[in-house]
Tab-separated table of C-alpha atoms and ligand atoms in Angstrom:
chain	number	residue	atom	x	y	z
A	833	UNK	CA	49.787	38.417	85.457
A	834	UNK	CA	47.479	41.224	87.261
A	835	UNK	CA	48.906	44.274	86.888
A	836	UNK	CA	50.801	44.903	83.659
A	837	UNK	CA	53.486	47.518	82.137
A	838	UNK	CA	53.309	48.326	78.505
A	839	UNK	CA	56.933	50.256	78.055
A	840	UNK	CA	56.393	51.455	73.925
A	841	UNK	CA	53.018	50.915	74.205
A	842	UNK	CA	52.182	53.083	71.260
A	843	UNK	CA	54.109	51.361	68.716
A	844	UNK	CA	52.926	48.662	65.649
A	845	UNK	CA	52.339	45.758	68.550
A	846	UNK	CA	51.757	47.394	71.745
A	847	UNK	CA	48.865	49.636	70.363
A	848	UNK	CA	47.206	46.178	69.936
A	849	UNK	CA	48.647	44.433	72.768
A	850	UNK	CA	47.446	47.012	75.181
A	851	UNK	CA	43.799	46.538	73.862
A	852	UNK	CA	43.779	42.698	74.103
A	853	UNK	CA	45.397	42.568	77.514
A	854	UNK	CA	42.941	45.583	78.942
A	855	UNK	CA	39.786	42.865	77.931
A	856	UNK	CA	41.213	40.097	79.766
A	857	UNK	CA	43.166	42.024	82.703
A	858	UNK	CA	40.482	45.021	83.274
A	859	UNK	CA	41.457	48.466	82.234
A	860	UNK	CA	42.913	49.672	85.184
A	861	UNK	CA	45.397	46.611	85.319
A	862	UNK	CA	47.353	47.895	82.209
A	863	UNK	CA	49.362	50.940	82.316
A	864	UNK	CA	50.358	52.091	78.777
A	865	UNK	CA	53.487	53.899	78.603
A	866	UNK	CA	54.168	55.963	76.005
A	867	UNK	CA	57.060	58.449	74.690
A	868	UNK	CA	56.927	59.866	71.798
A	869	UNK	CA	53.916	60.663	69.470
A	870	UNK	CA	51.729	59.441	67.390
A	871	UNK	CA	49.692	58.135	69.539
A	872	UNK	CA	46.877	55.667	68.736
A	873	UNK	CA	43.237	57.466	68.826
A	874	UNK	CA	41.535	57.652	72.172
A	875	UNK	CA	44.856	56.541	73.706
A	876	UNK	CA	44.538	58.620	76.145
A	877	UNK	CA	40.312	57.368	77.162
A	878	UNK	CA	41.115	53.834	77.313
A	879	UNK	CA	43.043	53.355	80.450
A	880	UNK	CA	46.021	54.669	82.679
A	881	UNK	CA	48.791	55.864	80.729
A	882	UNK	CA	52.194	56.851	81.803
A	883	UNK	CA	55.387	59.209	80.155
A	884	UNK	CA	57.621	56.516	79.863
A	885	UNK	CA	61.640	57.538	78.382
A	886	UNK	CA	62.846	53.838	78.279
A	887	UNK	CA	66.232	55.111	77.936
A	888	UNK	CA	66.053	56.402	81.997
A	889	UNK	CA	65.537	53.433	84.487
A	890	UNK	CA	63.828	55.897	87.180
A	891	UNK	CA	61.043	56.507	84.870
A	892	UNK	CA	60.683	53.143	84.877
A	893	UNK	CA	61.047	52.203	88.091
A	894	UNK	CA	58.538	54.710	89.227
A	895	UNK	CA	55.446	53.484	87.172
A	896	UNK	CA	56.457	49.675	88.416
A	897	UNK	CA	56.118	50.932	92.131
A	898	UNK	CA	53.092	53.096	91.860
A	899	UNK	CA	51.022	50.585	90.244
A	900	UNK	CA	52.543	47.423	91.784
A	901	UNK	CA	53.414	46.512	88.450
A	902	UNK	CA	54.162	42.431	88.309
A	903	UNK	CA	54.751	41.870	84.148
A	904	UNK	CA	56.490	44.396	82.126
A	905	UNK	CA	56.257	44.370	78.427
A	906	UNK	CA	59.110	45.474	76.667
A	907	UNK	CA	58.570	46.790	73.952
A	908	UNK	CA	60.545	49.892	72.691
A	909	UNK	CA	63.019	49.354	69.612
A	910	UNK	CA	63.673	51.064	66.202
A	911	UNK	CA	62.981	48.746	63.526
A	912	UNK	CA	65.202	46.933	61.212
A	913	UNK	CA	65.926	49.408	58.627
A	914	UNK	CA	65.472	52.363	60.564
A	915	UNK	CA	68.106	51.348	62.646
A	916	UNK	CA	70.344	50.869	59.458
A	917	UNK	CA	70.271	54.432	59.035
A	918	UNK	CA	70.577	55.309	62.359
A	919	UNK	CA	72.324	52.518	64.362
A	920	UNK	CA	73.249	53.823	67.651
A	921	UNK	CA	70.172	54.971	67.934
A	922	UNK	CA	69.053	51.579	67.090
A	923	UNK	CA	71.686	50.013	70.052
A	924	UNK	CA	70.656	52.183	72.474
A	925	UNK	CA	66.882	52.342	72.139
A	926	UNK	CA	67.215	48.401	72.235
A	927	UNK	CA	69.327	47.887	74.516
A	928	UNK	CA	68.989	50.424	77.386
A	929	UNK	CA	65.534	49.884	77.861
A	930	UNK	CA	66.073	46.187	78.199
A	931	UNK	CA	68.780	47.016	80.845
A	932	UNK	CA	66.577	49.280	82.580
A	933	UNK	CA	63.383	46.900	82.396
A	934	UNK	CA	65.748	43.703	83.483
A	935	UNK	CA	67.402	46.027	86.190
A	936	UNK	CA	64.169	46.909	87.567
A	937	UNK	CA	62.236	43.366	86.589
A	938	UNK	CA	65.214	42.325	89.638
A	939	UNK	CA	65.007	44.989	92.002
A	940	UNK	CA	61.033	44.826	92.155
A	941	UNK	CA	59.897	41.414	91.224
A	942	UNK	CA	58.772	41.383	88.199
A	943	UNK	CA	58.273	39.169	84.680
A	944	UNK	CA	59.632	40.488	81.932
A	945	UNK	CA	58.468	39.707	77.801
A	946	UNK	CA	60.961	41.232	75.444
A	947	UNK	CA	60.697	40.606	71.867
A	948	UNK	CA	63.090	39.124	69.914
A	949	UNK	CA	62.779	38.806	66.121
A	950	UNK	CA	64.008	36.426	62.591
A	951	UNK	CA	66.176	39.252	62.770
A	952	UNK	CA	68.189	37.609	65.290
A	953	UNK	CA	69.257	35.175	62.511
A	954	UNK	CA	72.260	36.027	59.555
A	955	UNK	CA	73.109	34.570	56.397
A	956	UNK	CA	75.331	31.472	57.888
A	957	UNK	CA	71.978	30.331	59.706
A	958	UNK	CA	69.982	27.407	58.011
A	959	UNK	CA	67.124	29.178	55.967
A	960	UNK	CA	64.482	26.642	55.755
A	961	UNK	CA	62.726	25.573	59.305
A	962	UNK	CA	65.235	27.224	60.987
A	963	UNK	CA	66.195	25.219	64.044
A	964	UNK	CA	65.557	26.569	67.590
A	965	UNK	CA	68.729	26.468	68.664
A	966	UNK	CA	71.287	27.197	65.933
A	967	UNK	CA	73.994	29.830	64.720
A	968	UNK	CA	72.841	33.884	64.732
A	969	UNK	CA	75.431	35.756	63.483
A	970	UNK	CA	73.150	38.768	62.276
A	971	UNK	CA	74.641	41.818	60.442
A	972	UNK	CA	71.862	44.548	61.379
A	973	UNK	CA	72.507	46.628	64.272
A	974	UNK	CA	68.728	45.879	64.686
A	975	UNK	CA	69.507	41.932	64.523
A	976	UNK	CA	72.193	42.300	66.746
A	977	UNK	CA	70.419	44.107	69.617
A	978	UNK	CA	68.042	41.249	69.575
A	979	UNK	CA	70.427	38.555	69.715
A	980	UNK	CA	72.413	40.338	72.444
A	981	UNK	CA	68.540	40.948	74.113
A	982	UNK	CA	68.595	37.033	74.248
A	983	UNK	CA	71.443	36.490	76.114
A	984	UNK	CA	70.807	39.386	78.433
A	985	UNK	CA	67.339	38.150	79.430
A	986	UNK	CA	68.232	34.236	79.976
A	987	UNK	CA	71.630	35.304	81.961
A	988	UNK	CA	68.874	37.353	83.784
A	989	UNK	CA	66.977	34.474	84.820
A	990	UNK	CA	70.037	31.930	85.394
A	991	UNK	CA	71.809	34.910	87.483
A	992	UNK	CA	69.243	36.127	89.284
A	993	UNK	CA	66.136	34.115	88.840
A	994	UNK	CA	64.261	37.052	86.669
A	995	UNK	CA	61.124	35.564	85.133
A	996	UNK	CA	62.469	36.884	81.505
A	997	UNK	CA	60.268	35.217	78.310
A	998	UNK	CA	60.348	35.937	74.657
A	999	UNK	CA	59.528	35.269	71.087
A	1000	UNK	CA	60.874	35.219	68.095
A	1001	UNK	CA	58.237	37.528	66.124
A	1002	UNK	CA	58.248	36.616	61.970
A	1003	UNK	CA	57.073	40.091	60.349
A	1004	UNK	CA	53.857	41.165	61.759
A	1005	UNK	CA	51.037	42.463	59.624
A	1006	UNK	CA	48.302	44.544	61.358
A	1007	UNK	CA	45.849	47.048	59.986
A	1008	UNK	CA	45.425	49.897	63.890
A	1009	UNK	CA	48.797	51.219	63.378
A	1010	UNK	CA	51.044	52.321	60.247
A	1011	UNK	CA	53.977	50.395	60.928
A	1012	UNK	CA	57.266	52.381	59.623
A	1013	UNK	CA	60.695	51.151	59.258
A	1014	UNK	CA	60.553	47.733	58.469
A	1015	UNK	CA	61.519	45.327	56.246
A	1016	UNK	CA	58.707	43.352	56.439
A	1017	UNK	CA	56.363	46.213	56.078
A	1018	UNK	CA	55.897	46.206	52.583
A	1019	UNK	CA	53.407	43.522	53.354
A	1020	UNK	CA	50.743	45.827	55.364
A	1021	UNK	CA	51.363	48.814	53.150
A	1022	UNK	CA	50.592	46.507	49.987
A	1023	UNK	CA	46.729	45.913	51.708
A	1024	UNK	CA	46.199	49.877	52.168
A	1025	UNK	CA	47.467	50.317	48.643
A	1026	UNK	CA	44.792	47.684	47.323
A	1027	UNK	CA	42.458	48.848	49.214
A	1028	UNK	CA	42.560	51.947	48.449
A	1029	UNK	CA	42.564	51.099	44.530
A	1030	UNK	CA	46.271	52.300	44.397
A	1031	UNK	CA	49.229	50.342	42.331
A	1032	UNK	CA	51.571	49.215	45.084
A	1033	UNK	CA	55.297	49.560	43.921
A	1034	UNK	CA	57.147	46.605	46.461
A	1035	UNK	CA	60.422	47.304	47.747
A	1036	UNK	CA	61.643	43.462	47.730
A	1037	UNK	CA	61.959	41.138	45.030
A	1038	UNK	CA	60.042	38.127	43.598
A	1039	UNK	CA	61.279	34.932	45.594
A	1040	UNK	CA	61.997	36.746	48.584
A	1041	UNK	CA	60.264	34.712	51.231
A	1042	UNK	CA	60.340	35.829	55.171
A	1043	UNK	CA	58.049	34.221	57.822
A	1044	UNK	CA	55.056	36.427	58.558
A	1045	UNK	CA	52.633	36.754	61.164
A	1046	UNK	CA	49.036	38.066	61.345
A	1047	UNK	CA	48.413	40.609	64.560
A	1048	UNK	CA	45.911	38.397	66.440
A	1049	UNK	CA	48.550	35.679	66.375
A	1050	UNK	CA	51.082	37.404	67.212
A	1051	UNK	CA	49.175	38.976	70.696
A	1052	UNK	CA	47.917	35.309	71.509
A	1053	UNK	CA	51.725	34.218	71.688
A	1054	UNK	CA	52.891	37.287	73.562
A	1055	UNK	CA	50.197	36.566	76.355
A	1056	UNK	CA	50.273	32.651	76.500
A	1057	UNK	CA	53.717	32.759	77.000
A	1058	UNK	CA	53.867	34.672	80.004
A	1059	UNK	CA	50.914	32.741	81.053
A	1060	UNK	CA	52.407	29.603	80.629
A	1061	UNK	CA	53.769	27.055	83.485
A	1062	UNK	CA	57.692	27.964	83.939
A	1063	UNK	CA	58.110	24.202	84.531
A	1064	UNK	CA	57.833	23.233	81.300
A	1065	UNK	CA	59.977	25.598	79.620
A	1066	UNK	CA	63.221	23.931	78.453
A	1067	UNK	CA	63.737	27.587	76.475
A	1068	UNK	CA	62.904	31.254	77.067
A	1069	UNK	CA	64.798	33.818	75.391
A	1070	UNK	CA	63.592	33.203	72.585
A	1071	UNK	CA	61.260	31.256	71.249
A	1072	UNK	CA	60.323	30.833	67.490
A	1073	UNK	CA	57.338	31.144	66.336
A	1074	UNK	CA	56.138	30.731	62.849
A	1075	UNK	CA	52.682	30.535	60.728
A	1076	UNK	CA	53.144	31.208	57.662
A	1077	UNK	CA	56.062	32.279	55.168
A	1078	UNK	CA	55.436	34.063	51.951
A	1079	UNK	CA	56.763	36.109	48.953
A	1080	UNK	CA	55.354	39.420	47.342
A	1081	UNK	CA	54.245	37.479	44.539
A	1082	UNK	CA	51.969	35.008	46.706
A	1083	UNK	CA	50.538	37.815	48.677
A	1084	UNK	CA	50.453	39.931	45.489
A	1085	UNK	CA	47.831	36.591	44.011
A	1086	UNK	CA	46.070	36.042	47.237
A	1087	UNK	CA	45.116	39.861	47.293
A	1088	UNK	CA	44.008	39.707	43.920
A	1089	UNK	CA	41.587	37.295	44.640
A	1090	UNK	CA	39.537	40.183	46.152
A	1091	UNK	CA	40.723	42.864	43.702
A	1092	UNK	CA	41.349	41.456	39.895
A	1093	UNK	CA	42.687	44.513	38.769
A	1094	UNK	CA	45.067	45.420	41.416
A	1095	UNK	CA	48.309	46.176	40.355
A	1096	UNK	CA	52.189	45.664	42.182
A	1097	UNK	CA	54.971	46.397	40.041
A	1098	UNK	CA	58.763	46.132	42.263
A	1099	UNK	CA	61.381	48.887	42.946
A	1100	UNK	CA	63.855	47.094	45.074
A	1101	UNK	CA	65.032	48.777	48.198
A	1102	UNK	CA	68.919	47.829	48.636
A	1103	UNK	CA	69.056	47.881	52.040
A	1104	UNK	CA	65.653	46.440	52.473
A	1105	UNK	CA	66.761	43.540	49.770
A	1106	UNK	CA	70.344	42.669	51.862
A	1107	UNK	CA	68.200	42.763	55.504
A	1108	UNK	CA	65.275	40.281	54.227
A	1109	UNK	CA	68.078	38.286	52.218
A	1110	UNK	CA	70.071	37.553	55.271
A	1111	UNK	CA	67.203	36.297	57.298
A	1112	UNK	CA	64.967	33.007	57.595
A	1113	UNK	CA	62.287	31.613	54.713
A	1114	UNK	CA	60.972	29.846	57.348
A	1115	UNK	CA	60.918	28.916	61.166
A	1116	UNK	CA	60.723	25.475	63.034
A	1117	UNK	CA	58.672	26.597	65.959
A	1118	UNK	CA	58.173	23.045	67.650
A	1119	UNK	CA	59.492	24.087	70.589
A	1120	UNK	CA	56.977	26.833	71.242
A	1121	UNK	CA	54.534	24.240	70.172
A	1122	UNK	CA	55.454	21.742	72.767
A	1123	UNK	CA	56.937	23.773	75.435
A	1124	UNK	CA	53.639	26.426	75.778
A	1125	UNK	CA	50.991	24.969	73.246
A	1126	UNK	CA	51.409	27.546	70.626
A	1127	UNK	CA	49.276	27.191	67.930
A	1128	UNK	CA	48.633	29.813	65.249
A	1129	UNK	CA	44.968	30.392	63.869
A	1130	UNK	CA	45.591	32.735	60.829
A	1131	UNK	CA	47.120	31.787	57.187
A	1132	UNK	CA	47.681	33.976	54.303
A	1133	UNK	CA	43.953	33.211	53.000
A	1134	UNK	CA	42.404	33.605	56.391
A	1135	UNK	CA	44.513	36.693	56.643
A	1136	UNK	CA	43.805	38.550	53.695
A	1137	UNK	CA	39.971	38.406	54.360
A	1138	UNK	CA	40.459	39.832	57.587
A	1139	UNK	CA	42.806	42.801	56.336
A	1140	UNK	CA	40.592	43.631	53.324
A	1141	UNK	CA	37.474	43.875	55.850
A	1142	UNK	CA	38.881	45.519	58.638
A	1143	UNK	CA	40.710	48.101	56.024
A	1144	UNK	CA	37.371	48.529	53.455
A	1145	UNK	CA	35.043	49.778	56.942
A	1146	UNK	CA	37.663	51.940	58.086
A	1147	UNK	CA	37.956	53.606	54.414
A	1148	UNK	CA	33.779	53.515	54.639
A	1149	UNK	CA	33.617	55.331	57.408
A	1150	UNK	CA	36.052	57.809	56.695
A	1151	UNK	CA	34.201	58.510	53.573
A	1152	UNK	CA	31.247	58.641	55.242
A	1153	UNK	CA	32.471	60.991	57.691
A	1154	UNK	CA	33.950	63.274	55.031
A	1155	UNK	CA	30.869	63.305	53.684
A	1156	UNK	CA	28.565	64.581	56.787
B	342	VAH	C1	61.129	44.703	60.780
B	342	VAH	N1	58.742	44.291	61.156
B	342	VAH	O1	60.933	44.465	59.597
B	342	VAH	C2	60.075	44.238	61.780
B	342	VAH	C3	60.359	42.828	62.223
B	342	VAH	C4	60.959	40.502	61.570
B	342	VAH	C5	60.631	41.874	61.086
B	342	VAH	O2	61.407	42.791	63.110
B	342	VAH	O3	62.102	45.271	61.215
């Protein structure tokens, strides 16, 4: 990769992703495009930047030819329960970006990296170390577009020799952005809330396990893949990934290992409850293991500590500031 294309660069993973790639690419070599606001602070100082409407394939197609764009990160979608409530917005945020990036990936010459998600799996699919390859019958709009994203990007490739790669992100917890939308995202919200010395009311119940996935892990798999040697992937749309899988109640004990008194109680979401019901405990991510060397670094220990630290300075500082 030299010279990369962030499309929904200012969303939960790209506001990250465009940071790590920027210190190993150079600045200049990753163009952030962006749509609507928020945007992350100083997005604007950090390096080009672009007004990128996924939805229209000329916008797209422009920013790949003026700065001889080679990798294209995908990125723009409306999370799982947001697209419950809103589901052809959900379909065509999903999928006519991906048509436009795959349209373009073929006209210019260029990789493409969209993610796919445990979303992609439904209630018939095993639920423990779920296989690589196995039934997804989802029954989110959200789900769908990802398992429809799949197919898209390998027929892609076998069609027309694209260079399309993905992963199968577990819920990813990260502490730049305030992730929205999600079902998984009761467990970021749950570290601000303890942080903060606030109760933190969950939204799914006790026993609900769903593979999770800390930020820095989830970056390293989004770059090694498209770094890795084509020849040895058997699979690429998508790959699972896994590293750990957990329930409120174990994240609820690990965080209160830091902070005794913190306090969850549960009001269960419906909607939230039926989406994290119909998807994974846990993923068999082998393949990514032996096909690209993917090897996570962060458990739900290793995790917490992070969080807690990374959270406690920015609330320090912020008091601090207040203060002046
Ligand atoms: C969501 N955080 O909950 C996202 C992710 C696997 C979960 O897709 O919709």
């Amino acid at each position: 990769m030299k010279n990369i294309l962030i499309v929904g660069s200012t969303g939960q993973i790209g506001s990250e992703l465009s940071i790590r790639l920027r210190s190993i690419y150079g600045d200049n070599n990753v163009i952030c495009g962006y749509y609507k606001p928020p945007y992350p602070d100083n997005f604007f100082d950090l390096g080009p930047t672009v007004e990128i409407d996924a939805t229209n394939i000329d916008q797209i197609a422009d920013a790949v030819k003026k700065y001889k764009i080679d990798t294209i990160y995908n990125l723009a979608a409306i999370l799982s329960a947001t697209a419950e409530k809103n589901p052809k917005l959900g379909w065509s945020v999903g999928m006519d970006s991906l048509m436009n990036c795959l349209d373009v990936a073929r006209e210019l010459n260029c990789a493409v990296f969209t993610p796919s998600s445990i979303g992609a799996f439904g209630n018939n699919t095993p639920k423990d170390k779920t296989p690589q390859d196995t039934i997804q019958r989802p029954n989110t709009v959200y789900g769908i577009t990802k398992v429809v994203g799949e197919l898209l990007s390998d027929y892609y490739y076998s069609r027309w020799g694209v260079d399309t790669r993905s992963v199968r992100f577990p819920g990813i917890i990260s502490n730049l952005t305030h992730p929205g939308g999600g079902t998984t995202d009761y467990a970021v919200e749950i570290f601000y809330n303890a942080v903060q010395g606030e109760k933190f009311t969950c939204p799914v119940k006790a026993g609900t396990y769903m593979d999770m996935m800390y930020m820095p892990d989830a970056l390293d798999a989004a770059i090694q893949i498209m770094e890795a040697d084509p020849s040895k992937l058997v699979h690429r749309n998508s790959f699972n990934i896994a590293s750990m899988s957990f329930d409120p109640e174990m994240i609820y004990a690990e965080i209160k290992k830091h902070y005794p008194q913190f306090v969850m109680d549960y009001d269960v979401d419906p909607l939230k409850q039926a989406i994290a019901d119909s998807w994974p405990n846990s993923l068999d991510d082998t393949c990514a293991r032996e096909e690209w060397g993917w090897s996570p670094k962060y458990d739900l220990a290793k995790m917490t500590i992070d969080m807690i630290q990374v959270l406690k300075e920015r609330y320090l500082q912020q008091t601090l500031t207040l203060q002046k």
